[in-house]
Amino acid sequence: MPSHATTINSQLGDVPSHARVIVVDIRDTPSLAVDLTDDKIQELWEQPIQKVITELQDAHSSGCTRIVVVTPLIGMSGAAGYSAQAAVAEAARIVVKSAARQWGKNGIVVNAVALESAAYGIDESIAGPVSIAPRAMTNEVSAKGIVQWLCSEAAGDVTGQTFIVDGGSWM
Amino acid sequence: MDVTTHTGTRLQDRVAIVTGAGQGVGEGIARRLAEEGATVILAARRAETGEPVAEAIRAAGGIAECIVTDVAKGDSVQQCVDETVRRHGRLDIMVHNAFSGAVPHLLHEATMEKNWKLMSKTGVWACFFCARAAYPHLQQSSRRGTGLGGGRLILITSPSGVEGSANIALYSPAKAAERAIAKSLAREWGPEGITVNCIAPVAGSPALAIAFERNPALKDAIEARTPLGRVGDITKDIGSVALFLASDDSSYVTGQTIVCDGGSFLGL
């Protein structure tokens, strides 16, 4: 069975050769903080965040000028039972800002898309709702439109930003 | 070394551990909590830094001890917590402040070995170590009821963990992760009455003092961009925010980051 990241990636469409889309890959298995053994921290935090950092470096060395990181919204909202995964998500969202600050002078723009956590298989009945307000929209959401735009020439003056795609849960 | 005066009782009978308390922000927090009656364990990597701070607190009438602790090792954090509870019977407040490895680098030149692993270990892994070791005792503290305790986990993050960093690229994700952990544990532990919050300080730490020495213009630049026109004091400014989060005054505040930087970051 493909990972959630693979599935999300397959839905984003083709991107230009000067662009790179990095989909943060987290595990959807919940684990309470007291149960986070060293092995689990390695698996749920260290490996995924190192992968994001390495992929950003690879995008830079490949000469990409449009870089988009798609990350689950739980980084911004927090999630009970998913603290290690939320740490990865937020770390990925914020390293985007460091990259944007350092690489902007070279014409490289770097942005983040925070995608609703259901797309990553996060169980909201465990994690808790991202907001006390109900989701504004009822339709399924896709990050394809915003990712395609961020990879285009039109987005050349936009960097270090986070675009939330969740049907209006987190505002 | 300045002498802290033992003045209040807001944390009377509470027991706190502060990691990285041998200097800087951790020292300021330890001093302020002790001023308000807390028994403070200074979890310092080196006794040479932790013991003098503990002695100064005791000289001012406070209660403090140093337990040598390496926050990058889960066993060491567990031993510190176990020893604290063995000596004092409880643990109410866990403050994770220790952090190492933040040296300037470019993201595309960074290596995991040189620029990431130490920050990840002392920052993020240590948050998990502190959380899992302290949890049963913070739970017990909250069961004592209002005015008698209330489990508190306080994580020290940074404004860079919110807005990224142009100088220390990988410092930002390590500090951002701490905020996400705080929000997640606030949700996870809220039903137990345990609060989890972050402080994002800009303060006169030894690291900042060295940076000012290397680059005298930096101090002027920071003060110029700060509405309050100065760098924060580790005890009066940062320690007092930690005191609020540790005390009963903050019992309905959880999952939050208090940016304590004189107003230089206004993005929340």
Coordinates of C-alpha atoms in Angstrom, one line a residue:
Chain A
M1 CA 0.0 0.0 0.0
P2 CA 1.5 3.4 -1.0
S3 CA 2.3 5.9 1.7
H4 CA 0.0 8.9 2.2
A5 CA 2.8 11.1 0.8
T6 CA 3.0 9.0 -2.3
T7 CA -0.7 9.3 -2.9
I8 CA -0.7 13.0 -2.3
N9 CA 2.2 13.4 -4.6
S10 CA 0.5 11.5 -7.4
Q11 CA -2.5 13.9 -7.2
L12 CA -0.5 17.1 -7.6
G13 CA 0.1 16.8 -11.4
D14 CA 3.3 17.4 -13.3
V15 CA 5.5 20.3 -12.4
P16 CA 8.0 22.3 -14.5
S17 CA 11.6 21.1 -14.6
H18 CA 12.7 24.2 -12.6
A19 CA 10.3 23.3 -9.8
R20 CA 10.4 20.7 -7.0
V21 CA 7.5 19.6 -4.8
I22 CA 8.5 17.9 -1.5
V23 CA 5.7 16.0 0.2
V24 CA 6.4 15.5 3.9
D25 CA 6.2 11.8 4.7
I26 CA 4.8 11.0 8.2
R27 CA 3.5 7.8 9.7
D28 CA -0.2 7.7 10.5
T29 CA 0.2 5.5 13.6
P30 CA -0.6 7.4 16.8
S31 CA 1.7 7.1 19.8
L32 CA 1.3 8.8 23.2
A33 CA 4.3 10.8 24.3
V34 CA 4.9 8.5 27.2
D35 CA 5.2 5.6 24.8
L36 CA 7.7 7.3 22.5
T37 CA 10.7 5.1 22.9
D38 CA 14.1 6.1 21.4
D39 CA 13.4 3.8 18.4
K40 CA 10.0 5.5 17.8
I41 CA 11.5 9.0 18.1
Q42 CA 14.0 7.9 15.5
E43 CA 11.3 6.6 13.2
L44 CA 8.6 9.2 13.7
W45 CA 10.8 12.4 14.1
E46 CA 14.4 12.0 13.1
Q47 CA 14.1 10.1 9.8
P48 CA 11.3 12.1 8.3
I49 CA 12.7 15.5 9.1
Q50 CA 16.2 14.5 7.9
K51 CA 14.5 13.4 4.6
V52 CA 12.9 16.8 4.2
I53 CA 16.2 18.6 4.8
T54 CA 18.0 16.4 2.4
E55 CA 15.3 16.9 -0.3
L56 CA 15.5 20.7 0.1
Q57 CA 19.3 20.5 -0.3
D58 CA 18.8 18.3 -3.4
A59 CA 16.3 20.8 -4.9
H60 CA 18.8 23.6 -4.4
S61 CA 21.7 21.7 -5.9
S62 CA 19.6 20.7 -8.8
G63 CA 19.0 24.4 -9.7
C64 CA 15.3 24.5 -8.9
T65 CA 13.9 28.0 -8.5
R66 CA 10.4 27.1 -7.3
I67 CA 10.3 24.8 -4.3
V68 CA 7.1 23.8 -2.5
V69 CA 6.8 21.7 0.7
V70 CA 3.5 20.0 1.3
T71 CA 3.1 19.3 5.0
P72 CA 0.2 18.2 7.2
L73 CA -1.7 20.8 9.1
I74 CA -1.1 19.1 12.5
G75 CA 2.2 21.0 12.7
M76 CA 0.2 24.2 13.1
S77 CA -2.7 22.8 15.2
G78 CA -0.9 20.2 17.2
A79 CA -2.4 16.7 17.5
A80 CA -2.9 14.5 20.6
G81 CA -1.2 11.2 20.0
Y82 CA 0.8 12.5 17.1
S83 CA 3.4 14.8 18.8
A84 CA 6.3 13.4 16.9
Q85 CA 4.5 13.7 13.5
A86 CA 3.4 17.2 14.4
A87 CA 7.0 18.1 15.2
V88 CA 8.0 17.0 11.7
A89 CA 5.2 18.9 10.1
E90 CA 6.0 22.2 11.8
A91 CA 9.7 21.8 11.4
A92 CA 9.2 21.3 7.7
R93 CA 7.0 24.3 7.5
I94 CA 9.5 26.6 9.3
V95 CA 12.7 25.3 7.5
V96 CA 10.9 26.6 4.4
K97 CA 11.2 30.1 5.9
S98 CA 14.9 29.7 6.6
A99 CA 15.4 28.4 3.0
A100 CA 13.4 31.3 1.6
R101 CA 15.5 33.8 3.6
Q102 CA 18.8 32.3 2.5
W103 CA 18.0 31.5 -1.1
G104 CA 15.8 34.4 -2.0
K105 CA 18.7 36.6 -3.2
N106 CA 19.5 33.8 -5.8
G107 CA 16.0 34.0 -7.2
I108 CA 14.8 30.8 -5.5
V109 CA 11.4 30.9 -3.9
V110 CA 10.3 28.4 -1.3
N111 CA 6.8 28.0 0.1
A112 CA 4.7 25.6 2.1
V113 CA 1.3 24.2 1.7
A114 CA -0.4 22.9 4.9
L115 CA -2.8 20.2 3.9
E116 CA -5.6 18.9 6.0
S117 CA -4.5 16.1 8.2
A118 CA -7.1 13.6 7.0
A119 CA -5.1 13.4 3.7
Y120 CA -2.3 12.0 5.8
G121 CA -4.5 9.5 7.6
I122 CA -4.5 11.3 10.9
D123 CA -7.4 10.2 13.0
E124 CA -9.2 13.4 14.2
S125 CA -11.0 11.5 16.9
I126 CA -7.6 10.9 18.5
A127 CA -5.8 14.0 17.4
G128 CA -8.6 16.4 18.3
P129 CA -10.2 18.9 15.9
V130 CA -8.0 21.6 14.5
S131 CA -10.5 24.2 15.4
I132 CA -13.6 24.5 17.6
A133 CA -15.4 25.9 14.6
P134 CA -16.8 23.4 11.9
R135 CA -15.1 23.1 8.6
A136 CA -16.4 25.8 6.3
M137 CA -16.6 23.7 3.1
T138 CA -18.0 20.2 2.7
N139 CA -16.2 19.1 -0.4
E140 CA -12.9 17.2 -0.6
V141 CA -9.9 19.4 -1.0
S142 CA -6.8 19.1 -3.2
A143 CA -3.5 20.9 -3.0
K144 CA -3.0 20.6 -6.8
G145 CA -4.2 24.1 -7.7
I146 CA -2.0 26.0 -5.2
V147 CA 1.0 23.8 -5.8
Q148 CA 0.8 24.3 -9.6
W149 CA 0.5 28.1 -9.1
L150 CA 3.5 28.1 -6.7
C151 CA 5.5 26.3 -9.2
S152 CA 4.7 28.8 -11.9
E153 CA 6.4 32.0 -13.0
A154 CA 3.4 33.9 -11.6
A155 CA 4.5 33.1 -8.1
G156 CA 8.0 34.5 -8.4
D157 CA 7.5 37.2 -5.8
V158 CA 6.0 35.0 -3.2
T159 CA 8.3 33.3 -0.8
G160 CA 8.4 31.9 2.8
Q161 CA 4.6 31.7 2.9
T162 CA 2.2 28.9 4.1
F163 CA -1.0 28.3 2.2
I164 CA -3.5 26.2 4.1
V165 CA -5.7 23.8 2.1
D166 CA -8.2 22.3 4.5
G167 CA -11.7 23.5 3.4
G168 CA -11.7 26.2 6.0
S169 CA -11.1 24.4 9.2
W170 CA -8.1 26.4 10.4
M171 CA -8.5 30.1 10.0
Chain B
M1 CA 27.2 36.6 40.5
D2 CA 24.0 38.5 41.3
V3 CA 22.3 37.5 44.5
T4 CA 18.7 36.4 44.1
T5 CA 16.4 37.4 46.9
H6 CA 13.8 34.9 48.1
T7 CA 10.7 37.1 48.2
G8 CA 7.5 35.3 47.4
T9 CA 5.4 32.2 48.0
R10 CA 3.5 31.7 44.7
L11 CA 5.3 28.4 44.1
Q12 CA 5.6 27.4 47.8
D13 CA 6.0 23.6 48.1
R14 CA 6.3 23.1 44.4
V15 CA 9.3 21.3 42.9
A16 CA 10.7 22.3 39.5
I17 CA 13.4 21.0 37.2
V18 CA 15.0 23.5 34.8
T19 CA 17.3 22.0 32.2
G20 CA 20.3 24.1 31.0
A21 CA 20.0 26.1 34.2
G22 CA 23.8 26.7 34.6
Q23 CA 23.6 29.9 32.6
G24 CA 21.5 32.2 30.5
V25 CA 17.8 31.9 30.2
G26 CA 17.7 28.6 32.2
E27 CA 19.6 30.3 35.1
G28 CA 17.1 33.3 35.0
I29 CA 14.1 30.9 35.1
A30 CA 15.6 28.9 38.0
R31 CA 16.3 32.0 40.0
R32 CA 12.8 33.5 39.4
L33 CA 11.0 30.2 40.3
A34 CA 13.2 29.9 43.5
E35 CA 12.4 33.5 44.4
E36 CA 8.7 32.4 44.6
G37 CA 9.4 29.5 46.9
A38 CA 9.9 26.6 44.5
T39 CA 12.4 23.9 45.2
V40 CA 14.5 24.1 42.0
I41 CA 16.6 21.4 40.5
L42 CA 19.2 22.8 38.1
A43 CA 19.7 20.1 35.5
A44 CA 23.0 21.2 34.1
R45 CA 25.4 19.3 31.9
R46 CA 28.4 20.5 33.9
A47 CA 28.5 20.9 37.7
E48 CA 30.9 23.8 37.2
T49 CA 28.0 25.9 35.9
G50 CA 25.1 24.4 37.8
E51 CA 26.5 24.3 41.3
P52 CA 27.4 28.1 41.5
V53 CA 23.9 29.0 40.5
A54 CA 22.4 26.6 43.0
E55 CA 24.7 28.1 45.7
A56 CA 23.7 31.6 44.8
I57 CA 20.0 30.7 45.1
R58 CA 20.6 29.0 48.5
A59 CA 22.6 32.0 49.7
A60 CA 19.6 34.2 49.0
G61 CA 17.3 31.9 51.0
G62 CA 16.0 29.8 48.2
I63 CA 16.1 26.0 47.8
A64 CA 18.1 24.7 44.9
E65 CA 20.3 21.7 44.0
C66 CA 22.2 20.8 40.9
I67 CA 21.9 17.4 39.3
V68 CA 24.3 16.8 36.5
T69 CA 22.2 15.9 33.4
D70 CA 22.8 15.3 29.8
V71 CA 19.5 16.1 28.1
A72 CA 20.6 14.4 24.9
K73 CA 20.4 11.1 26.7
G74 CA 17.0 9.8 27.8
D75 CA 18.5 7.7 30.6
S76 CA 20.1 10.8 32.1
V77 CA 16.9 12.8 32.0
Q78 CA 15.0 9.9 33.6
Q79 CA 17.7 9.7 36.3
C80 CA 17.3 13.4 37.0
V81 CA 13.6 13.1 37.4
D82 CA 13.8 10.0 39.5
E83 CA 16.4 11.5 41.8
T84 CA 14.4 14.7 42.1
V85 CA 11.3 12.8 43.2
R86 CA 13.3 10.6 45.5
R87 CA 14.7 13.6 47.3
H88 CA 11.7 15.9 47.3
G89 CA 8.7 13.6 46.9
R90 CA 7.2 15.3 43.9
L91 CA 7.7 17.1 40.6
D92 CA 5.3 19.8 39.5
I93 CA 7.1 21.9 36.9
M94 CA 9.4 20.7 34.1
V95 CA 11.2 23.4 32.1
H96 CA 13.2 22.3 29.1
N97 CA 15.6 25.0 28.2
A98 CA 18.9 23.4 27.4
F99 CA 20.0 23.5 23.8
S100 CA 23.3 23.1 22.0
G101 CA 24.7 23.3 18.5
A102 CA 23.4 26.5 17.1
V103 CA 26.2 27.8 15.0
P104 CA 25.7 29.9 11.8
H105 CA 25.4 27.9 8.6
L106 CA 23.8 27.9 5.2
L107 CA 21.1 25.3 4.6
H108 CA 22.5 24.0 1.3
E109 CA 26.0 23.5 2.9
A110 CA 24.7 22.0 6.2
T111 CA 25.5 18.4 7.1
M112 CA 23.5 16.3 9.5
E113 CA 26.6 15.5 11.6
K114 CA 27.9 19.0 11.9
N115 CA 24.7 21.2 11.8
W116 CA 21.7 19.1 12.8
K117 CA 22.1 16.2 15.1
L118 CA 23.1 18.0 18.2
M119 CA 20.3 20.6 17.9
S120 CA 17.8 17.8 17.2
K121 CA 19.0 15.8 20.2
T122 CA 19.2 18.6 22.7
G123 CA 16.2 20.4 21.5
V124 CA 13.6 18.0 20.1
W125 CA 14.6 14.5 21.5
A126 CA 15.1 16.1 24.9
C127 CA 11.5 17.5 24.8
F128 CA 10.3 13.9 24.4
F129 CA 12.7 12.7 27.1
C130 CA 11.5 15.4 29.5
A131 CA 7.9 14.7 28.7
R132 CA 7.9 11.0 29.1
A133 CA 10.0 11.1 32.3
A134 CA 8.0 13.9 33.9
Y135 CA 4.5 12.9 32.9
P136 CA 3.5 10.6 35.8
H137 CA 4.6 13.2 38.3
L138 CA 3.0 16.1 36.5
Q139 CA -0.2 14.0 36.5
Q140 CA 0.1 13.5 40.3
S141 CA 0.7 17.3 40.7
S142 CA -2.5 18.1 38.9
R143 CA -4.5 15.6 41.0
R144 CA -3.6 17.6 44.1
G145 CA -6.1 20.3 43.1
T146 CA -6.1 24.0 42.7
G147 CA -3.6 25.8 44.9
L148 CA -1.7 22.6 45.7
G149 CA -0.1 21.9 42.4
G150 CA -0.8 21.6 38.7
G151 CA 1.5 19.8 36.3
R152 CA 3.4 22.2 34.1
L153 CA 5.7 21.5 31.1
I154 CA 7.4 24.6 29.7
L155 CA 9.5 24.5 26.6
I156 CA 11.9 27.3 25.6
T157 CA 11.7 27.9 21.9
S158 CA 12.7 30.9 19.9
P159 CA 11.3 33.6 17.6
S160 CA 13.3 31.9 14.9
G161 CA 11.1 28.8 15.4
V162 CA 8.3 31.0 14.1
E163 CA 9.8 33.1 11.4
G164 CA 12.8 31.1 10.2
S165 CA 16.4 32.2 10.3
A166 CA 18.7 33.7 7.7
N167 CA 21.8 32.8 9.7
I168 CA 21.2 29.5 11.4
A169 CA 18.9 27.7 9.0
L170 CA 18.4 24.5 10.9
Y171 CA 18.0 26.1 14.3
S172 CA 14.5 27.2 13.1
P173 CA 13.0 23.8 12.4
A174 CA 14.4 22.4 15.7
K175 CA 12.7 25.3 17.6
A176 CA 9.5 25.0 15.5
A177 CA 9.2 21.3 16.4
E178 CA 9.2 22.3 20.1
R179 CA 6.1 24.5 19.5
A180 CA 4.3 21.7 17.7
I181 CA 5.2 19.3 20.6
A182 CA 3.8 21.8 23.1
K183 CA 0.5 22.1 21.2
S184 CA 0.2 18.3 20.8
L185 CA 0.9 17.6 24.4
A186 CA -1.4 20.4 25.5
R187 CA -4.1 18.4 23.7
E188 CA -2.9 15.1 24.9
W189 CA -2.5 16.1 28.6
G190 CA -5.2 18.7 28.9
P191 CA -7.8 16.2 30.3
E192 CA -5.3 15.5 33.1
G193 CA -5.0 19.2 34.0
I194 CA -1.4 19.4 32.8
T195 CA -0.6 22.6 30.9
V196 CA 2.1 22.7 28.2
N197 CA 3.4 26.0 26.9
C198 CA 6.4 27.6 25.2
I199 CA 8.4 30.8 25.7
A200 CA 10.2 32.3 22.8
P201 CA 12.7 34.7 24.4
V202 CA 15.3 37.2 23.3
A203 CA 17.5 37.7 26.3
G204 CA 20.9 38.6 27.5
S205 CA 22.3 35.1 27.5
P206 CA 26.0 34.2 27.3
A207 CA 25.6 33.2 23.7
L208 CA 24.1 36.6 22.9
A209 CA 26.9 38.3 24.8
I210 CA 29.5 36.5 22.7
A211 CA 27.6 37.5 19.5
F212 CA 27.7 41.1 20.7
E213 CA 31.4 40.9 21.4
R214 CA 32.1 39.6 17.9
N215 CA 29.7 42.0 16.3
P216 CA 29.2 45.2 18.4
A217 CA 26.8 46.6 15.8
L218 CA 24.4 43.7 16.5
K219 CA 23.4 45.0 19.9
D220 CA 22.4 48.3 18.4
A221 CA 20.6 46.6 15.6
I222 CA 18.6 44.4 18.0
E223 CA 17.7 47.4 20.2
A224 CA 16.8 49.5 17.3
R225 CA 14.3 46.9 15.9
T226 CA 12.8 46.3 19.4
P227 CA 9.9 48.5 20.4
L228 CA 11.0 48.3 24.0
G229 CA 14.5 49.3 23.0
R230 CA 16.5 46.7 24.9
V231 CA 17.5 43.1 25.2
G232 CA 15.5 41.1 27.8
D233 CA 16.8 40.3 31.3
I234 CA 17.1 36.6 31.9
T235 CA 15.5 36.7 35.4
K236 CA 13.2 39.7 35.5
D237 CA 11.9 39.5 31.9
I238 CA 12.1 35.8 30.9
G239 CA 12.0 34.2 34.4
S240 CA 8.9 36.1 35.2
V241 CA 7.1 34.8 32.2
A242 CA 8.1 31.3 33.2
L243 CA 6.8 32.0 36.7
F244 CA 3.4 33.0 35.3
L245 CA 3.3 29.7 33.2
A246 CA 4.4 27.7 36.3
S247 CA 2.0 29.2 38.7
D248 CA -1.8 28.9 39.3
D249 CA -2.2 32.2 37.4
S250 CA -1.9 30.4 34.1
S251 CA -4.1 27.4 34.9
Y252 CA -6.3 28.1 31.8
V253 CA -3.5 28.7 29.4
T254 CA -2.1 25.8 27.4
G255 CA -0.7 25.1 24.0
Q256 CA 0.6 28.6 23.6
T257 CA 3.8 30.3 22.8
I258 CA 4.6 33.6 24.6
V259 CA 7.0 35.6 22.5
C260 CA 9.1 37.5 25.1
D261 CA 11.3 39.7 23.0
G262 CA 10.4 43.3 23.7
G263 CA 8.0 43.4 20.7
S264 CA 10.5 42.8 17.9
F265 CA 8.4 40.0 16.5
L266 CA 4.7 40.9 16.1
G267 CA 3.6 38.2 13.7
L268 CA 1.3 36.1 15.8

